[in-house]
Short mmCIF file of N, CA and C in Angstrom, two decimals:
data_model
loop_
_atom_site.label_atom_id
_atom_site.label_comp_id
_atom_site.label_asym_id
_atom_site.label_seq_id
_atom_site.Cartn_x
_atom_site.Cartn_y
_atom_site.Cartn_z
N UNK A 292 -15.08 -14.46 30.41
CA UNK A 292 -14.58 -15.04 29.18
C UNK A 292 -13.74 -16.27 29.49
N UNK A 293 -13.72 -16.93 28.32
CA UNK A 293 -13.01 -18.59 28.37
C UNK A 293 -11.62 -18.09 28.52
N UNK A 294 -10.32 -18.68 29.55
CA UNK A 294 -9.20 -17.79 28.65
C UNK A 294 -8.87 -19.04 27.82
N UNK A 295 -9.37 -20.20 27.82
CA UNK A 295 -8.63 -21.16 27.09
C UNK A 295 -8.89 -20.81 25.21
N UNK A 296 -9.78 -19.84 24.82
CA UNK A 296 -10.92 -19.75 23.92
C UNK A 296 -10.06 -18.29 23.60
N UNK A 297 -9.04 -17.50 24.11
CA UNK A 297 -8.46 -16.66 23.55
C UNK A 297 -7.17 -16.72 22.43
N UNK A 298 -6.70 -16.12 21.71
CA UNK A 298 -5.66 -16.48 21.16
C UNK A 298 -3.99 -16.05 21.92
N UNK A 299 -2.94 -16.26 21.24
CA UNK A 299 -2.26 -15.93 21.98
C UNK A 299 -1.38 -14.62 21.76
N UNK A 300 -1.49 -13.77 22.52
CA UNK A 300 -1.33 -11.95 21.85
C UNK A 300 0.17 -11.59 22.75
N UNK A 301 1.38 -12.08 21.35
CA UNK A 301 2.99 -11.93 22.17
C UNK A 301 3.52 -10.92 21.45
N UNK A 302 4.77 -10.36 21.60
CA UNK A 302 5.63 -9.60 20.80
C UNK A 302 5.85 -10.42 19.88
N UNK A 303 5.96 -9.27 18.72
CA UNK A 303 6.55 -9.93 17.40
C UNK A 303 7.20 -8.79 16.14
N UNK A 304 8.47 -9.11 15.97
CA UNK A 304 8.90 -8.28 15.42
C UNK A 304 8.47 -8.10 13.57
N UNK A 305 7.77 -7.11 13.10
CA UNK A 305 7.11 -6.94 11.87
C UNK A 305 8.48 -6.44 11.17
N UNK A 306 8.79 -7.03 10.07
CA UNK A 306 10.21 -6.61 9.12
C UNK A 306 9.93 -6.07 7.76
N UNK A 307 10.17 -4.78 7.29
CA UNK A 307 9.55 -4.40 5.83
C UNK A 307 10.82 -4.97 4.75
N UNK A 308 11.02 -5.60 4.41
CA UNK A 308 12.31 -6.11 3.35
C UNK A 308 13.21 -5.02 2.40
N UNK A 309 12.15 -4.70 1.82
CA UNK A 309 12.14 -3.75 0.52
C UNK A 309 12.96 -2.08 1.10
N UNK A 310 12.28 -1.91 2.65
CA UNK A 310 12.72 -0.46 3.26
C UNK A 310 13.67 -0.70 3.78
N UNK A 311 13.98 -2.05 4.56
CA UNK A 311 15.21 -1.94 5.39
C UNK A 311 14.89 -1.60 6.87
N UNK A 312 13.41 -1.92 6.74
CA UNK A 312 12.79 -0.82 8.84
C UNK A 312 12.01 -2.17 9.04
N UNK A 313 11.80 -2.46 10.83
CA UNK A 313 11.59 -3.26 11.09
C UNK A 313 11.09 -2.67 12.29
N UNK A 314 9.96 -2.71 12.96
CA UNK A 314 9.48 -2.74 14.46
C UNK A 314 8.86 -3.58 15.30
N UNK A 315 8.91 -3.53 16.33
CA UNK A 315 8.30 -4.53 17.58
C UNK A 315 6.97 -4.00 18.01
N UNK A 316 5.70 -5.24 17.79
CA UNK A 316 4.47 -4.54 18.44
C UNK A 316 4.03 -6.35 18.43
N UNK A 317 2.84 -6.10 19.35
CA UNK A 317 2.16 -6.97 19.79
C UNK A 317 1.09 -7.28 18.74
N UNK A 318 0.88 -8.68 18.41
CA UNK A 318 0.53 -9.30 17.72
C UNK A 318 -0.23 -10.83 17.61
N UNK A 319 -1.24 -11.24 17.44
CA UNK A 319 -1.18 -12.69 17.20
C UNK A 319 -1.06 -13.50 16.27
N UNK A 320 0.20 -12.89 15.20
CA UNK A 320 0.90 -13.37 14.05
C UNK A 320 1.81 -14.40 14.28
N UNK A 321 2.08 -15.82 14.11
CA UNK A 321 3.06 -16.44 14.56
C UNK A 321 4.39 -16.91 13.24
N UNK A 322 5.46 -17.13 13.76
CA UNK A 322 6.18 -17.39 12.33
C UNK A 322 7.69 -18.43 13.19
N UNK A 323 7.96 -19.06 12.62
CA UNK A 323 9.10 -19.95 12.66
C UNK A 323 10.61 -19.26 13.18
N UNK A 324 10.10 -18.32 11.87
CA UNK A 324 11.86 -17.44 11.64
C UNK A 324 11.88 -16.09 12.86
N UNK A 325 12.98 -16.65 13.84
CA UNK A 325 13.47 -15.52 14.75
C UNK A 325 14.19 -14.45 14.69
N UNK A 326 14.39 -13.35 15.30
CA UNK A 326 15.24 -12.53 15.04
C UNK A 326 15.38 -11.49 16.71
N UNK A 327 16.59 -11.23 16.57
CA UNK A 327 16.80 -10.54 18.02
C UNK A 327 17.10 -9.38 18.07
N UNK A 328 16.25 -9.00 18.99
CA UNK A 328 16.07 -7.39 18.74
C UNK A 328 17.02 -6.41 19.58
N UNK A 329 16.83 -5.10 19.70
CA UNK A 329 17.94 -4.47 20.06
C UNK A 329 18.10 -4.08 21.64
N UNK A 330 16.96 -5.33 22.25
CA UNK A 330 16.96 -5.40 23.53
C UNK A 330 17.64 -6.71 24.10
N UNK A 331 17.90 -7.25 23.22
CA UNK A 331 18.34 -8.37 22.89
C UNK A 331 17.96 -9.39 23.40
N UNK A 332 16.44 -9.19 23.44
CA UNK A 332 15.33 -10.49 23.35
C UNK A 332 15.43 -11.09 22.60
N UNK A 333 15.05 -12.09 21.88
CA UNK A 333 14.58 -12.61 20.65
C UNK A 333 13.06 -13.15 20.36
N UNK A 334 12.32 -12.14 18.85
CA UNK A 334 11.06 -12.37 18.98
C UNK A 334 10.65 -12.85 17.59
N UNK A 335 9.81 -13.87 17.44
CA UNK A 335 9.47 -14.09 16.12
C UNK A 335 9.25 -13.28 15.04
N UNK A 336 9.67 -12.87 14.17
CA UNK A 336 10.40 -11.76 12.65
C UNK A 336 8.85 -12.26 11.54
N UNK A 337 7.70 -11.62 11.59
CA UNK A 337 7.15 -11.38 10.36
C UNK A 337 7.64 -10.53 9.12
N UNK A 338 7.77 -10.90 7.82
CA UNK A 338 8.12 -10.57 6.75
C UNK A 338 6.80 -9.62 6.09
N UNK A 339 6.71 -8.39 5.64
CA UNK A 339 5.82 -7.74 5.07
C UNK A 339 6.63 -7.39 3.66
N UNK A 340 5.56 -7.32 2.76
CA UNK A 340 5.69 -6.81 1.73
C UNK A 340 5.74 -5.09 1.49
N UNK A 341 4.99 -4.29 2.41
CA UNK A 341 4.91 -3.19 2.37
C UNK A 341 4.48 -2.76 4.15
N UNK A 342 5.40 -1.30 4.23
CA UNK A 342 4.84 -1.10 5.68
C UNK A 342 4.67 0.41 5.45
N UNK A 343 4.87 1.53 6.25
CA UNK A 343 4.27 3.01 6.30
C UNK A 343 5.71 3.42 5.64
N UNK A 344 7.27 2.55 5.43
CA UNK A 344 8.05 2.85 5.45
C UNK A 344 8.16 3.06 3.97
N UNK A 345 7.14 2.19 3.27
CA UNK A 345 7.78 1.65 1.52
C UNK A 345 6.74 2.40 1.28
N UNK A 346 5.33 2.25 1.27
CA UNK A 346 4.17 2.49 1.14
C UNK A 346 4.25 4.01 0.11
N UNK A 347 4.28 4.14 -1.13
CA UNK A 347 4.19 5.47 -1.81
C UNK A 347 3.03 6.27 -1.39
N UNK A 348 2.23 6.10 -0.73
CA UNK A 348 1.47 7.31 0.12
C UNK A 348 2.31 7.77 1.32
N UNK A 349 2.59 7.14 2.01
CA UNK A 349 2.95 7.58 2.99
C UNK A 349 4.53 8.28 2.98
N UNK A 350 5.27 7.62 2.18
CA UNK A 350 6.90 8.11 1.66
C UNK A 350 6.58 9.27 0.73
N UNK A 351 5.31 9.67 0.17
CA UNK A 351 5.17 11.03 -0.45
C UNK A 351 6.03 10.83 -1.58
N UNK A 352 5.95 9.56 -2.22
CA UNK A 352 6.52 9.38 -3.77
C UNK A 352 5.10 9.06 -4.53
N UNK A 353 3.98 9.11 -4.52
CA UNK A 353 2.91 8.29 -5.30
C UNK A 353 3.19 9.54 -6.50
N UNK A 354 2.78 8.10 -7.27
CA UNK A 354 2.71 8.68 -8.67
C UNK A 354 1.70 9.95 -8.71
N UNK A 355 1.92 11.21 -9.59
CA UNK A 355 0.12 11.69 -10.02
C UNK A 355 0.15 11.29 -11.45
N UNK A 356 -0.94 11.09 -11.61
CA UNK A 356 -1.45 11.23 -13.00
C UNK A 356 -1.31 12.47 -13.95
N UNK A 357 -1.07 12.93 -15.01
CA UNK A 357 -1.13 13.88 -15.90
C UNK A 357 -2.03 13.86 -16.65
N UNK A 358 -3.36 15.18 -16.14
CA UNK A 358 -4.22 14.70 -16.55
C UNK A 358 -4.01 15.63 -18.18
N UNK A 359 -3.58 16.59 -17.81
CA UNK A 359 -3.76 17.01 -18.94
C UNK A 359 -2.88 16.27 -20.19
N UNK A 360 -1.99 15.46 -20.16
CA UNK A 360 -1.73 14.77 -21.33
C UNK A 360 -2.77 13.69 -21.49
N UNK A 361 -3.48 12.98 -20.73
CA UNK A 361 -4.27 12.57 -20.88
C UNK A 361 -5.74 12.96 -21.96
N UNK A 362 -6.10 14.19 -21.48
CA UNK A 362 -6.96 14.94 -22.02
C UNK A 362 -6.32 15.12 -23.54
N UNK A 363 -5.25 15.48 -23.98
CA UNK A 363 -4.92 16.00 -25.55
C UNK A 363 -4.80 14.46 -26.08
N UNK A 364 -4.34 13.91 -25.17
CA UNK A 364 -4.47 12.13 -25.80
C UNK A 364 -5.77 12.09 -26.34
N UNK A 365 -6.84 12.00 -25.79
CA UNK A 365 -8.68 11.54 -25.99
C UNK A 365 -8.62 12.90 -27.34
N UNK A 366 -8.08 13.62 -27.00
CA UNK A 366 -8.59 14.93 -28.06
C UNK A 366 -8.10 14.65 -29.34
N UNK A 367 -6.53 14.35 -29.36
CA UNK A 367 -6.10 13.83 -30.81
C UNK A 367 -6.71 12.37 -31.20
N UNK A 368 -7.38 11.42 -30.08
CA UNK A 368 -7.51 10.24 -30.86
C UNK A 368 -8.94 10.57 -31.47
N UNK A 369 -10.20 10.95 -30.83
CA UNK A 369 -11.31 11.48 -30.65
C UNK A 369 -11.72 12.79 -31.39
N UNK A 370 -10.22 13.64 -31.57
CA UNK A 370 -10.65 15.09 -32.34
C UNK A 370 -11.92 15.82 -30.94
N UNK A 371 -11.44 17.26 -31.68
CA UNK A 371 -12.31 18.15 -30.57
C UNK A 371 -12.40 17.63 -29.02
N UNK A 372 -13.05 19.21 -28.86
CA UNK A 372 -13.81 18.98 -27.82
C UNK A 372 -14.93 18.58 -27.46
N UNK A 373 -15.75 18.58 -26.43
CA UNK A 373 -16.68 18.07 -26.12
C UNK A 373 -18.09 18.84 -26.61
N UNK A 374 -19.04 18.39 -27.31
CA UNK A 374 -20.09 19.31 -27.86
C UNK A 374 -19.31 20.04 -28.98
N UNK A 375 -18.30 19.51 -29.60
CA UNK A 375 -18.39 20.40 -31.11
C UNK A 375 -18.49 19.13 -32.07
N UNK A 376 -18.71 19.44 -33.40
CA UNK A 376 -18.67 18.58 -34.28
C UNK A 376 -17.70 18.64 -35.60
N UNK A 377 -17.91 17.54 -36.27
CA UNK A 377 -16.28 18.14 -37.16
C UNK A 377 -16.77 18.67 -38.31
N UNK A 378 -17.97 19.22 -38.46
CA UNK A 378 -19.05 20.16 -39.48
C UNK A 378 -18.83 22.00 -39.00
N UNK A 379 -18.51 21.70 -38.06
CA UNK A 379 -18.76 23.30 -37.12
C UNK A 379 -20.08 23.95 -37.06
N UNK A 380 -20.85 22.94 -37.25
CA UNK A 380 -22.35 23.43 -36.52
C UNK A 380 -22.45 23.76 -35.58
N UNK A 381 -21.85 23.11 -34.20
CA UNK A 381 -22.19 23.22 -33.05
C UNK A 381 -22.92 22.04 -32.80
N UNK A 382 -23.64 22.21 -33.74
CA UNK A 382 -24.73 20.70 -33.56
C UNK A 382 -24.34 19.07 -33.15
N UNK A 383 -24.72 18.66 -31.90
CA UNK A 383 -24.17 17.09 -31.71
C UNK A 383 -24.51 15.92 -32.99
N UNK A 384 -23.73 15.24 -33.26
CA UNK A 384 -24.22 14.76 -34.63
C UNK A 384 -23.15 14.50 -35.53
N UNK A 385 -23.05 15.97 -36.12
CA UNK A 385 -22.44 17.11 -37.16
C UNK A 385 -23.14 16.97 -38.30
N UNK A 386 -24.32 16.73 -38.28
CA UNK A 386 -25.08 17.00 -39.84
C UNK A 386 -25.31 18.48 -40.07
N UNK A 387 -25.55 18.69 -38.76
CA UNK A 387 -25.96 20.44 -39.20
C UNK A 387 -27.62 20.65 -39.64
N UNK A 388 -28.62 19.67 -39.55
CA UNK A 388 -29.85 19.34 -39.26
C UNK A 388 -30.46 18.32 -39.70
N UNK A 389 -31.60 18.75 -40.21
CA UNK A 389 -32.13 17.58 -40.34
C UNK A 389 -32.27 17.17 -41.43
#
């Protein structure tokens, strides 16, 4: 391989804003803004919007859905259930035949 044709793969410290957590891993992310770490190197500081720290899957805050208010929602806007009619035939429709 070329090495001139590789990129350049240094430490770089990844910073989550929002969590307050920040770690050191190898990277070929580059950025201006420094920051010194607790080895007291100093390694270029990427800014993330979300990391495993914020992330509501992984922090075990994600929303669930409620399905069942959902369901009486469709039912009061919609009426009934599914396959009845508002005749009480049973019949899809609700004429009750033909």
């Amino acid at each position: 391989m070329q090495q001139d044709k590789q990129p350049d793969y240094h430490p770089v410290v990844f910073r989550d804003r929002a969590a307050g957590y920040a770690f050191l891993t190898r990277s070929t992310a580059t950025s201006d803004r420094t920051i010194e770490w607790d080895d007291g190197e100093t390694y270029p500081v990427v800014d993330v919007e979300i990391s495993s720290e914020s992330h509501p899957f992984y922090t075990g805050k994600a929303r669930t859905v409620d399905t069942k208010g959902r369901i009486a929602q469709f039912e009061r806007r919609y009426g009934g259930g599914a396959g009845e009619s508002s005749d009480g035939s049973g019949a899809p429709g609700g004429s009750g035949g033909a």
